[in-house]
Short mmCIF file of C-alpha atoms in Angstrom, two decimals:
data_model
loop_
_atom_site.label_atom_id
_atom_site.label_comp_id
_atom_site.label_asym_id
_atom_site.label_seq_id
_atom_site.Cartn_x
_atom_site.Cartn_y
_atom_site.Cartn_z
CA MET B 1 -30.18 9.24 -2.29
CA LYS B 2 -27.75 11.87 -3.56
CA LYS B 3 -30.55 14.42 -4.07
CA PHE B 4 -31.81 13.73 -0.56
CA SER B 5 -28.35 14.35 0.89
CA ILE B 6 -28.00 17.65 -0.99
CA LEU B 7 -31.46 18.72 0.25
CA LEU B 8 -30.52 17.92 3.84
CA ALA B 9 -27.29 19.91 3.52
CA ALA B 10 -29.07 22.90 2.02
CA THR B 11 -31.79 22.81 4.68
CA ALA B 12 -29.19 22.60 7.44
CA LEU B 13 -27.26 25.57 6.08
CA VAL B 14 -30.38 27.74 5.71
CA SER B 15 -31.32 26.89 9.30
CA VAL B 16 -27.86 27.86 10.46
CA MET B 17 -27.90 31.21 8.66
CA ALA B 18 -31.35 31.97 10.12
CA THR B 19 -29.96 31.76 13.66
CA ALA B 20 -27.62 34.68 12.97
CA ALA B 21 -30.36 37.12 14.04
CA SER B 22 -30.25 35.82 17.62
CA ALA B 23 -26.57 34.86 17.94
CA LYS B 24 -23.30 35.62 16.22
CA THR B 25 -22.85 32.85 13.68
CA LEU B 26 -19.86 32.54 11.39
CA VAL B 27 -20.04 30.17 8.45
CA TYR B 28 -16.79 28.85 6.99
CA CYS B 29 -17.03 27.22 3.57
CA SER B 30 -14.46 24.49 4.13
CA GLU B 31 -12.93 22.75 1.13
CA ALA B 32 -13.21 19.13 2.23
CA SER B 33 -14.61 16.80 4.83
CA PRO B 34 -12.41 15.93 7.81
CA GLU B 35 -10.89 12.46 7.83
CA GLY B 36 -11.96 12.20 11.46
CA PHE B 37 -11.81 14.27 14.63
CA ASP B 38 -8.71 12.87 16.32
CA PRO B 39 -5.84 15.06 15.04
CA GLY B 40 -3.21 12.55 16.12
CA LEU B 41 -4.38 10.13 13.45
CA TYR B 42 -4.16 12.40 10.40
CA THR B 43 -2.12 15.01 8.55
CA GLY B 44 -4.78 16.74 6.42
CA GLY B 45 -5.31 20.47 6.85
CA GLN B 46 -9.08 20.17 6.58
CA THR B 47 -9.01 17.74 9.51
CA PHE B 48 -6.85 20.07 11.61
CA ASP B 49 -9.18 22.98 10.88
CA ALA B 50 -12.20 20.92 11.93
CA ALA B 51 -10.70 19.34 15.03
CA SER B 52 -7.43 20.53 16.51
CA ARG B 53 -7.91 24.26 15.89
CA THR B 54 -11.49 24.35 17.08
CA VAL B 55 -12.07 21.67 19.74
CA TYR B 56 -8.55 21.11 21.10
CA SER B 57 -5.60 22.98 22.61
CA ARG B 58 -1.91 22.11 23.01
CA LEU B 59 0.77 22.62 25.66
CA VAL B 60 2.14 25.46 23.55
CA GLU B 61 0.56 27.40 20.72
CA PHE B 62 1.66 29.43 17.71
CA LYS B 63 0.83 33.10 17.88
CA HIS B 64 -1.83 34.18 15.43
CA GLY B 65 -0.39 34.88 12.02
CA GLY B 66 3.16 33.65 12.75
CA THR B 67 5.46 30.84 13.84
CA GLU B 68 6.42 32.20 17.26
CA ILE B 69 5.59 29.91 20.19
CA GLU B 70 3.59 31.10 23.20
CA PRO B 71 2.15 29.38 26.28
CA GLY B 72 -0.95 27.27 25.78
CA LEU B 73 -2.17 24.69 28.27
CA ALA B 74 1.30 24.98 29.80
CA GLU B 75 1.84 28.38 31.38
CA SER B 76 5.62 27.85 31.52
CA TRP B 77 8.35 25.29 30.88
CA THR B 78 12.01 24.62 31.58
CA VAL B 79 14.65 22.67 29.66
CA SER B 80 17.57 20.80 31.24
CA GLU B 81 21.12 21.78 30.36
CA ASP B 82 21.63 18.63 28.30
CA GLY B 83 18.45 19.32 26.32
CA LYS B 84 16.89 15.99 27.24
CA GLU B 85 14.29 16.98 29.83
CA TYR B 86 11.38 19.37 29.25
CA THR B 87 9.22 20.15 32.27
CA PHE B 88 5.85 21.87 31.74
CA LYS B 89 3.77 23.63 34.36
CA LEU B 90 0.09 23.32 33.43
CA ARG B 91 -2.45 26.09 33.88
CA LYS B 92 -4.71 25.65 36.88
CA GLY B 93 -8.45 25.39 36.37
CA VAL B 94 -8.54 24.57 32.64
CA LYS B 95 -12.01 23.25 31.83
CA PHE B 96 -12.91 20.55 29.35
CA GLN B 97 -16.02 21.16 27.25
CA THR B 98 -19.40 19.91 28.43
CA THR B 99 -21.38 18.29 25.62
CA ASP B 100 -24.60 16.35 25.15
CA PHE B 101 -22.55 13.16 25.17
CA PHE B 102 -20.19 13.78 28.14
CA THR B 103 -19.96 15.95 31.24
CA PRO B 104 -16.45 16.24 32.71
CA THR B 105 -16.04 16.01 36.48
CA ARG B 106 -12.52 17.46 36.73
CA ASP B 107 -10.16 20.02 35.24
CA LEU B 108 -7.20 19.34 32.96
CA ASN B 109 -4.29 17.60 34.69
CA ALA B 110 -1.07 15.74 33.95
CA ASP B 111 -2.93 12.47 33.29
CA ASP B 112 -4.53 13.98 30.18
CA VAL B 113 -1.15 14.99 28.76
CA ILE B 114 0.36 11.57 29.40
CA PHE B 115 -2.63 9.83 27.81
CA SER B 116 -2.53 12.08 24.75
CA PHE B 117 1.07 11.17 23.97
CA GLU B 118 1.44 7.59 25.19
CA ARG B 119 -1.36 6.36 22.93
CA GLN B 120 0.76 7.56 19.99
CA LEU B 121 4.10 6.32 21.33
CA LYS B 122 3.44 2.86 22.73
CA ALA B 123 2.29 -0.03 20.57
CA ASP B 124 0.93 -1.84 23.63
CA ASN B 125 -1.24 1.07 24.71
CA PRO B 126 -4.94 0.04 24.50
CA TRP B 127 -5.65 3.20 22.47
CA ASN B 128 -2.83 2.69 19.98
CA LYS B 129 -5.03 0.75 17.54
CA TYR B 130 -8.47 1.98 18.53
CA VAL B 131 -9.15 2.98 14.92
CA GLU B 132 -8.54 0.42 12.18
CA GLY B 133 -5.27 1.16 10.41
CA ALA B 134 -4.16 3.74 12.99
CA ALA B 135 -0.54 4.63 12.20
CA TRP B 136 -0.10 7.90 14.13
CA GLU B 137 1.51 9.19 10.97
CA TYR B 138 2.87 12.42 12.34
CA ALA B 139 4.28 11.08 15.59
CA ALA B 140 5.83 8.12 13.76
CA GLY B 141 7.14 10.17 10.86
CA MET B 142 8.89 12.55 13.24
CA GLY B 143 10.45 9.70 15.19
CA PHE B 144 8.65 10.51 18.43
CA PRO B 145 8.47 6.87 19.65
CA GLU B 146 12.27 6.67 19.46
CA LEU B 147 12.81 10.24 20.66
CA ILE B 148 10.65 10.26 23.79
CA LYS B 149 11.91 7.99 26.53
CA SER B 150 9.04 8.77 28.88
CA VAL B 151 6.26 11.23 29.73
CA GLU B 152 6.15 11.52 33.52
CA LYS B 153 3.72 13.00 36.03
CA VAL B 154 5.59 15.15 38.55
CA ASP B 155 2.34 16.28 40.15
CA ASP B 156 -1.19 17.01 38.97
CA LEU B 157 -0.09 20.20 37.20
CA THR B 158 3.45 19.30 36.20
CA VAL B 159 4.55 16.99 33.35
CA LYS B 160 8.09 16.04 32.34
CA PHE B 161 9.15 14.76 28.92
CA VAL B 162 12.38 12.78 29.03
CA LEU B 163 14.11 12.45 25.65
CA ASN B 164 16.68 9.94 24.45
CA ARG B 165 18.57 12.73 22.67
CA PRO B 166 18.39 16.51 22.27
CA GLU B 167 15.81 17.70 19.74
CA ALA B 168 16.16 21.28 18.56
CA PRO B 169 12.59 21.75 17.23
CA PHE B 170 10.90 19.90 20.12
CA ILE B 171 9.00 22.85 21.60
CA ALA B 172 7.77 23.96 18.17
CA ASN B 173 6.73 20.40 17.43
CA LEU B 174 4.50 20.39 20.54
CA GLY B 175 2.55 23.28 19.05
CA MET B 176 1.54 21.13 16.09
CA ASP B 177 -1.88 19.61 15.66
CA PHE B 178 -0.99 15.99 16.41
CA ALA B 179 0.11 17.13 19.88
CA SER B 180 -3.42 18.19 20.86
CA ILE B 181 -4.41 17.25 24.39
CA MET B 182 -7.37 14.92 24.89
CA SER B 183 -9.49 14.16 27.97
CA LYS B 184 -8.38 10.92 29.63
CA GLU B 185 -11.59 10.89 31.68
CA TYR B 186 -13.67 10.94 28.50
CA ALA B 187 -11.51 8.26 26.90
CA ASP B 188 -11.80 6.05 30.00
CA LYS B 189 -15.60 6.33 29.87
CA LEU B 190 -15.66 5.41 26.18
CA ALA B 191 -13.43 2.39 26.85
CA ALA B 192 -15.65 1.25 29.72
CA ASP B 193 -18.75 1.56 27.51
CA GLY B 194 -17.11 -0.26 24.58
CA LYS B 195 -17.33 2.87 22.41
CA MET B 196 -13.69 3.75 21.82
CA ALA B 197 -14.25 4.68 18.17
CA GLN B 198 -16.40 7.59 19.37
CA LEU B 199 -13.23 9.49 20.32
CA ASN B 200 -12.64 9.99 16.59
CA GLN B 201 -16.27 10.88 15.85
CA MET B 202 -17.44 13.00 18.79
CA PRO B 203 -14.47 15.05 20.01
CA LEU B 204 -14.15 16.78 23.38
CA GLY B 205 -11.28 19.02 24.41
CA THR B 206 -10.29 22.31 26.02
CA GLY B 207 -10.31 24.46 22.87
CA PRO B 208 -12.28 27.60 22.01
CA PHE B 209 -15.23 25.78 20.41
CA THR B 210 -17.36 22.84 21.53
CA PHE B 211 -18.34 20.21 18.98
CA VAL B 212 -22.11 19.98 18.47
CA ALA B 213 -22.78 17.76 15.45
CA TYR B 214 -21.44 16.56 12.11
CA GLN B 215 -23.50 15.69 9.07
CA PRO B 216 -20.96 13.84 6.87
CA ASP B 217 -19.85 15.71 3.75
CA ALA B 218 -22.25 18.57 4.54
CA VAL B 219 -22.08 20.54 7.80
CA ILE B 220 -20.10 20.60 11.07
CA ARG B 221 -21.54 22.68 13.91
CA TYR B 222 -19.78 24.11 16.95
CA LYS B 223 -20.64 26.52 19.73
CA ALA B 224 -18.36 28.73 21.82
CA HIS B 225 -16.82 26.96 24.83
CA PRO B 226 -18.11 29.15 27.70
CA ASP B 227 -15.25 28.19 30.02
CA TYR B 228 -12.38 28.36 27.54
CA PHE B 229 -9.18 29.28 29.37
CA GLY B 230 -8.51 31.97 26.76
CA GLY B 231 -11.92 33.53 27.31
CA LYS B 232 -15.29 32.86 25.68
CA GLN B 233 -15.19 33.67 21.97
CA LYS B 234 -17.20 36.51 20.44
CA ILE B 235 -18.62 34.07 17.88
CA ASP B 236 -21.50 32.14 19.47
CA ASP B 237 -21.88 29.54 16.74
CA LEU B 238 -19.30 28.34 14.20
CA VAL B 239 -20.36 26.33 11.16
CA PHE B 240 -18.25 24.51 8.62
CA ALA B 241 -20.26 24.28 5.38
CA ILE B 242 -18.33 21.63 3.43
CA THR B 243 -18.08 22.86 -0.16
CA THR B 244 -15.56 20.99 -2.31
CA ASP B 245 -15.96 23.07 -5.48
CA ALA B 246 -13.90 26.28 -5.43
CA ALA B 247 -16.34 28.09 -7.74
CA VAL B 248 -19.29 27.19 -5.54
CA ARG B 249 -17.42 28.43 -2.45
CA VAL B 250 -16.97 31.78 -4.16
CA GLN B 251 -20.66 31.91 -5.13
CA LYS B 252 -21.68 31.23 -1.54
CA LEU B 253 -19.32 33.89 -0.26
CA LYS B 254 -20.68 36.51 -2.67
CA ALA B 255 -24.26 35.54 -1.78
CA GLY B 256 -23.54 35.92 1.94
CA GLU B 257 -24.07 32.23 2.63
CA CYS B 258 -20.61 31.97 4.15
CA HIS B 259 -18.14 34.46 5.54
CA VAL B 260 -14.76 32.85 4.77
CA ALA B 261 -13.95 30.75 1.69
CA PRO B 262 -10.43 29.36 1.28
CA TYR B 263 -8.55 28.39 -1.87
CA PRO B 264 -10.39 30.25 -4.63
CA ASN B 265 -9.42 29.54 -8.20
CA ALA B 266 -6.64 31.92 -9.24
CA ALA B 267 -8.81 33.26 -12.06
CA ASP B 268 -11.45 34.38 -9.54
CA VAL B 269 -9.12 36.41 -7.31
CA PRO B 270 -9.08 39.69 -9.36
CA ASP B 271 -12.88 39.78 -9.35
CA LEU B 272 -13.00 39.04 -5.61
CA LYS B 273 -10.66 41.94 -4.95
CA LYS B 274 -13.13 44.27 -6.70
CA ASP B 275 -16.06 43.18 -4.53
CA GLU B 276 -16.74 45.96 -2.03
CA ASN B 277 -18.20 43.47 0.45
CA LEU B 278 -15.05 41.35 0.60
CA THR B 279 -11.43 41.56 1.71
CA VAL B 280 -8.88 39.27 0.06
CA LEU B 281 -6.10 38.34 2.46
CA GLU B 282 -2.87 37.41 0.68
CA GLY B 283 0.55 36.22 1.71
CA PRO B 284 3.38 33.91 0.65
CA GLY B 285 2.56 30.39 1.70
CA LEU B 286 5.07 28.40 3.71
CA ASN B 287 4.45 25.59 1.25
CA VAL B 288 5.56 23.40 -1.62
CA SER B 289 3.76 21.18 -4.10
CA TYR B 290 5.43 18.18 -5.68
CA LEU B 291 5.08 15.01 -7.71
CA ALA B 292 6.41 12.13 -5.58
CA TYR B 293 7.73 9.12 -7.48
CA ASN B 294 7.59 5.73 -5.81
CA THR B 295 11.34 5.24 -5.61
CA THR B 296 10.99 1.56 -4.70
CA GLN B 297 9.33 0.70 -8.03
CA ALA B 298 11.20 0.30 -11.36
CA PRO B 299 12.06 2.35 -13.28
CA PHE B 300 11.47 5.11 -10.69
CA ASP B 301 14.09 3.46 -8.47
CA LYS B 302 16.76 5.07 -10.70
CA ALA B 303 17.66 8.70 -9.98
CA GLU B 304 18.62 9.27 -13.62
CA VAL B 305 15.10 8.27 -14.72
CA ARG B 306 13.49 10.58 -12.18
CA ARG B 307 15.70 13.48 -13.26
CA ALA B 308 14.85 12.81 -16.91
CA LEU B 309 11.12 12.92 -16.18
CA ASN B 310 11.66 16.18 -14.31
CA GLN B 311 13.37 17.63 -17.37
CA ALA B 312 10.44 16.63 -19.55
CA VAL B 313 7.91 18.83 -17.72
CA ASN B 314 7.50 22.57 -18.18
CA LYS B 315 6.85 23.62 -14.59
CA GLN B 316 6.54 27.29 -15.43
CA ALA B 317 3.60 26.48 -17.69
CA ILE B 318 1.92 24.66 -14.78
CA VAL B 319 2.46 27.63 -12.45
CA ASP B 320 1.14 30.05 -15.09
CA ALA B 321 -1.97 27.97 -15.80
CA VAL B 322 -2.87 27.01 -12.23
CA PHE B 323 -1.76 30.05 -10.23
CA GLN B 324 -1.83 32.83 -12.84
CA GLY B 325 0.94 34.83 -11.24
CA ALA B 326 0.26 33.85 -7.62
CA GLY B 327 3.06 31.30 -7.41
CA GLN B 328 6.62 30.47 -8.39
CA VAL B 329 8.43 27.40 -9.67
CA ALA B 330 9.97 25.31 -6.88
CA LYS B 331 13.47 23.87 -7.01
CA ASN B 332 13.91 22.88 -3.35
CA PRO B 333 11.65 20.91 -1.00
CA ILE B 334 11.40 23.91 1.35
CA PRO B 335 9.98 27.37 0.47
CA PRO B 336 12.32 30.31 -0.21
CA THR B 337 10.92 32.23 2.77
CA MET B 338 12.25 29.57 5.19
CA TRP B 339 15.65 29.85 6.85
CA SER B 340 18.31 27.44 5.46
CA TYR B 341 16.84 27.62 1.92
CA ASN B 342 19.69 26.80 -0.49
CA ASP B 343 19.40 29.25 -3.36
CA ALA B 344 22.62 27.94 -4.92
CA VAL B 345 20.84 24.71 -5.93
CA GLN B 346 20.22 24.54 -9.69
CA ASP B 347 16.80 23.42 -10.81
CA ASP B 348 16.20 20.85 -13.56
CA THR B 349 16.00 22.68 -16.85
CA TYR B 350 13.00 22.10 -19.10
CA ASP B 351 14.62 20.19 -21.96
CA PRO B 352 12.48 17.53 -23.68
CA GLU B 353 15.25 16.43 -26.03
CA ALA B 354 17.71 15.91 -23.15
CA ALA B 355 14.99 14.07 -21.24
CA LYS B 356 14.32 11.74 -24.17
CA LYS B 357 18.03 10.93 -24.52
CA ALA B 358 18.42 10.34 -20.78
CA LEU B 359 15.51 7.90 -20.77
CA GLU B 360 16.99 6.04 -23.73
CA ALA B 361 20.39 5.92 -22.00
CA ALA B 362 18.70 4.44 -18.92
CA GLY B 363 17.12 1.73 -21.09
CA VAL B 364 13.58 3.05 -20.59
CA LYS B 365 11.29 2.62 -23.58
CA ASP B 366 7.53 2.97 -23.99
CA LEU B 367 7.11 3.85 -20.32
CA LYS B 368 3.57 3.83 -19.02
CA MET B 369 2.89 5.46 -15.64
CA LYS B 370 0.10 6.88 -13.52
CA ILE B 371 -0.13 10.43 -12.26
CA TRP B 372 -2.29 10.76 -9.15
CA ALA B 373 -4.22 14.05 -9.11
CA MET B 374 -5.73 15.36 -5.87
CA PRO B 375 -9.53 15.81 -5.99
CA VAL B 376 -9.50 18.96 -3.83
CA SER B 377 -7.95 22.42 -3.83
CA ARG B 378 -5.11 22.94 -1.38
CA PRO B 379 -3.10 26.10 -0.74
CA TYR B 380 -0.07 24.62 -2.46
CA MET B 381 -2.00 23.21 -5.45
CA LEU B 382 -5.28 24.81 -6.50
CA ASN B 383 -6.01 22.48 -9.42
CA ALA B 384 -4.13 19.19 -9.46
CA ARG B 385 -6.16 17.82 -12.37
CA ARG B 386 -5.03 20.71 -14.59
CA ALA B 387 -1.43 20.28 -13.45
CA ALA B 388 -1.62 16.56 -14.20
CA GLU B 389 -3.00 17.20 -17.69
CA LEU B 390 -0.09 19.51 -18.50
CA MET B 391 2.37 16.91 -17.19
CA GLN B 392 0.64 14.24 -19.22
CA ALA B 393 1.01 16.29 -22.44
CA ASP B 394 4.68 17.07 -21.77
CA LEU B 395 5.54 13.47 -20.95
CA ALA B 396 3.87 12.29 -24.16
CA LYS B 397 6.41 14.39 -26.09
CA VAL B 398 9.24 12.23 -24.74
CA GLY B 399 7.46 8.91 -25.34
CA VAL B 400 5.94 8.45 -21.87
CA THR B 401 2.26 7.56 -21.62
CA ALA B 402 0.72 8.91 -18.42
CA GLU B 403 -2.71 7.96 -17.10
CA ILE B 404 -4.34 10.38 -14.65
CA VAL B 405 -6.10 8.79 -11.67
CA SER B 406 -7.80 10.18 -8.59
CA TYR B 407 -9.75 9.12 -5.51
CA GLU B 408 -11.91 10.67 -2.83
CA TRP B 409 -9.62 12.84 -0.68
CA ALA B 410 -9.42 10.71 2.46
CA GLU B 411 -8.90 7.61 0.33
CA TYR B 412 -6.30 9.45 -1.76
CA LEU B 413 -4.29 10.29 1.33
CA LYS B 414 -4.55 6.73 2.62
CA LEU B 415 -3.73 4.89 -0.61
CA SER B 416 -0.88 7.18 -1.57
CA LYS B 417 1.04 6.07 1.54
CA ASP B 418 1.15 2.46 0.36
CA LYS B 419 4.74 1.34 -0.20
CA ALA B 420 3.57 -0.73 -3.18
CA ARG B 421 1.68 2.17 -4.75
CA ASP B 422 2.10 2.52 -8.48
CA GLY B 423 2.73 5.80 -10.23
CA ALA B 424 3.63 9.28 -9.01
CA VAL B 425 1.50 11.31 -6.63
CA ILE B 426 0.76 15.03 -6.71
CA LEU B 427 0.74 16.31 -3.17
CA GLY B 428 2.19 19.16 -1.16
CA TRP B 429 2.82 20.54 2.26
CA THR B 430 2.35 23.66 4.29
CA GLY B 431 4.82 23.96 7.17
CA ASP B 432 3.38 23.26 10.58
CA ASN B 433 5.95 24.97 12.78
CA GLY B 434 8.30 27.17 10.73
CA ASP B 435 11.24 24.76 11.06
CA PRO B 436 12.98 23.11 8.05
CA ASP B 437 12.82 19.81 9.92
CA ASN B 438 9.08 19.84 9.36
CA PHE B 439 9.69 19.51 5.61
CA LEU B 440 12.99 17.69 5.26
CA ASP B 441 12.59 14.99 7.92
CA THR B 442 8.81 14.83 8.08
CA LEU B 443 8.38 14.41 4.31
CA LEU B 444 11.68 12.81 3.22
CA GLY B 445 13.24 11.13 6.23
CA CYS B 446 13.51 7.38 6.54
CA ASP B 447 11.16 7.34 9.55
CA ALA B 448 8.40 8.77 7.34
CA VAL B 449 8.50 6.00 4.68
CA GLY B 450 5.03 4.47 4.50
CA GLY B 451 3.58 7.69 5.88
CA ASN B 452 4.28 11.30 4.94
CA ASN B 453 7.21 10.22 2.77
CA ARG B 454 5.11 9.48 -0.33
CA ALA B 455 8.29 8.90 -2.39
CA GLN B 456 9.14 5.93 -0.11
CA TRP B 457 12.66 7.34 -0.30
CA CYS B 458 15.26 6.46 2.32
CA ASN B 459 18.67 7.89 1.53
CA GLU B 460 21.16 7.34 4.36
CA GLU B 461 23.33 10.32 3.45
CA PHE B 462 20.37 12.68 3.41
CA ASN B 463 18.84 11.11 6.50
CA LYS B 464 22.02 11.53 8.56
CA LEU B 465 22.22 15.22 7.72
CA VAL B 466 18.64 15.95 8.82
CA LYS B 467 19.02 13.81 11.95
CA ASP B 468 22.26 15.57 12.88
CA ALA B 469 20.49 18.90 12.40
CA LYS B 470 17.88 17.88 14.98
CA VAL B 471 20.37 17.46 17.81
CA THR B 472 22.14 20.82 17.61
CA SER B 473 20.67 24.10 18.84
CA ASP B 474 23.14 26.17 16.76
CA GLN B 475 21.04 27.55 13.88
CA ALA B 476 24.10 28.32 11.76
CA GLU B 477 25.20 24.68 11.98
CA ARG B 478 21.66 23.47 11.33
CA THR B 479 21.51 25.74 8.27
CA LYS B 480 24.70 24.22 6.87
CA LEU B 481 23.38 20.68 7.33
CA TYR B 482 20.01 21.45 5.76
CA GLN B 483 21.62 23.16 2.78
CA GLU B 484 23.76 20.06 2.18
CA ALA B 485 20.63 17.92 2.44
CA GLN B 486 18.95 20.01 -0.27
CA VAL B 487 21.87 19.34 -2.64
CA ILE B 488 21.45 15.59 -2.12
CA PHE B 489 17.70 15.86 -2.58
CA LYS B 490 18.16 17.60 -5.92
CA ARG B 491 20.73 15.06 -7.08
CA GLU B 492 18.55 12.07 -6.19
CA ALA B 493 15.25 13.68 -7.28
CA PRO B 494 12.67 11.66 -5.30
CA TRP B 495 10.23 14.42 -6.25
CA MET B 496 9.54 16.72 -9.09
CA THR B 497 9.25 19.96 -7.12
CA ILE B 498 6.44 21.95 -8.73
CA ASN B 499 5.70 25.26 -7.04
CA HIS B 500 5.37 27.49 -3.99
CA SER B 501 2.14 29.50 -3.91
CA VAL B 502 0.82 32.79 -2.70
CA VAL B 503 -2.22 32.01 -0.55
CA SER B 504 -5.38 34.08 -1.05
CA ILE B 505 -8.37 33.92 1.30
CA PRO B 506 -11.45 36.02 0.54
CA VAL B 507 -13.31 37.10 3.67
CA SER B 508 -16.53 39.04 4.26
CA LYS B 509 -15.86 42.59 5.47
CA LYS B 510 -18.22 41.80 8.34
CA VAL B 511 -15.47 39.58 9.76
CA THR B 512 -12.67 40.95 11.94
CA GLY B 513 -9.69 39.22 13.52
CA PHE B 514 -9.32 36.45 10.94
CA GLN B 515 -5.77 36.07 9.63
CA ASN B 516 -4.05 34.45 6.66
CA ASP B 517 -1.82 32.16 8.65
CA PRO B 518 1.59 31.20 7.22
CA LEU B 519 1.14 27.72 8.68
CA GLY B 520 -1.86 27.18 6.44
CA ILE B 521 -4.35 26.73 9.27
CA HIS B 522 -7.72 28.44 9.65
CA ARG B 523 -8.36 29.62 13.18
CA PHE B 524 -11.50 31.22 14.53
CA ASP B 525 -10.44 32.05 18.06
CA GLY B 526 -10.16 35.82 18.36
CA VAL B 527 -12.48 36.30 15.37
CA ASP B 528 -15.61 38.47 15.46
CA ILE B 529 -18.40 39.21 13.04
CA ALA B 530 -20.68 42.23 12.73
CA GLU B 531 -24.33 41.38 13.23
#
């Protein structure tokens, strides 16, 4: 069965490459399979690449290669003086994609926007639990159900969001993937036919590319949306060739079997730079990797134990081995390129003897724990297995026995959210909107416990600071609050902060317009390829 699947995948990819003679086809060697195709349900970058940045659009968008907001499906917007009402004027004549499985009969209107958000905000909405286990992790983790009082239709092309309180990063948040706009007409037809789950399997939106087909764990195919409001793309066909092994991605790139291959092993980058057929795009990632303790489970419920374990691990050795110069040790939960970064915070020193004494003082003896290692490469952590092995060896020196475990990626993300999870999880984050709130509240706030907050950590002092920072538009005041929050984070140590990485993306020189995005997304609108 496995050999048959591999043969199918190879045959599909060869067929795709053969079509390049008659149409412009770009093949992207993606690093993992999408969890699904409804971006509101997930937080994985591979899912956003495959769904929200291809098929869908949002009210506002981030400019290519940056964090600046620009109009998207909304051509303009206004904000009330009290910061509680945001009114968006939608573009006229925005077309949804026509597919083999649905033909739209109308253009985008306010009903689509209301549907897209209310399904995530209201527990009694018929679409709130259309997928088993649906938790709307992003919307919930950012407190949107409590923040948004209502989403109201002013007229067909005007939508008003009424908030319960001011929210400084609100506009930036609406540019994020979970805020993608769906077709209510398509959803209504699926509901009438008893096929609601299809919304997460066969997506339809207003984005630059139309979904064609998905062969699980092998290939996703798209074609240019001819009526895209931003103009038909120069690429006729876009293919995601799912290739989980970083070395194989590089081989395919060098062989011309794909044109973009993210997350190469650090050791391969120098050789890629020498290849005259390739360009290696590099830039500091707006990211962090970490080891999240489950702070609800003994002995990880004690800050002094967590700090001792942090002291036991040589983080510089991990950065050297995994990133080979393309990264730096992390001390804060936000990257140093982000405003409000508190450089005055002192990192845990690598001191095995001090760690051993601290564990003894805390009454911890013969500790056995699990370290969860991601099965895929991510921009913030290229080789979690290697990082886990180095942690394992360091912890053994202070009398801690660590077992390394892993799961298939989608399962890993799901299981690691469990409040009763055992062990500590290697994960990371690339900022979605350039705002510190997207790290500090989204990953460590009390609202995110059971979701993005893999440490299950709810500290009222920390939480108040990040919540207070949300409701002021004064960046100097927000900076002060976030810097105080970073001090508390370091004192309580819900994570072992590991590293911030430089992101390298090798690209065929035939490709133009592709950018190394600081938000960690891979976009193909505006991209061209020489025939």
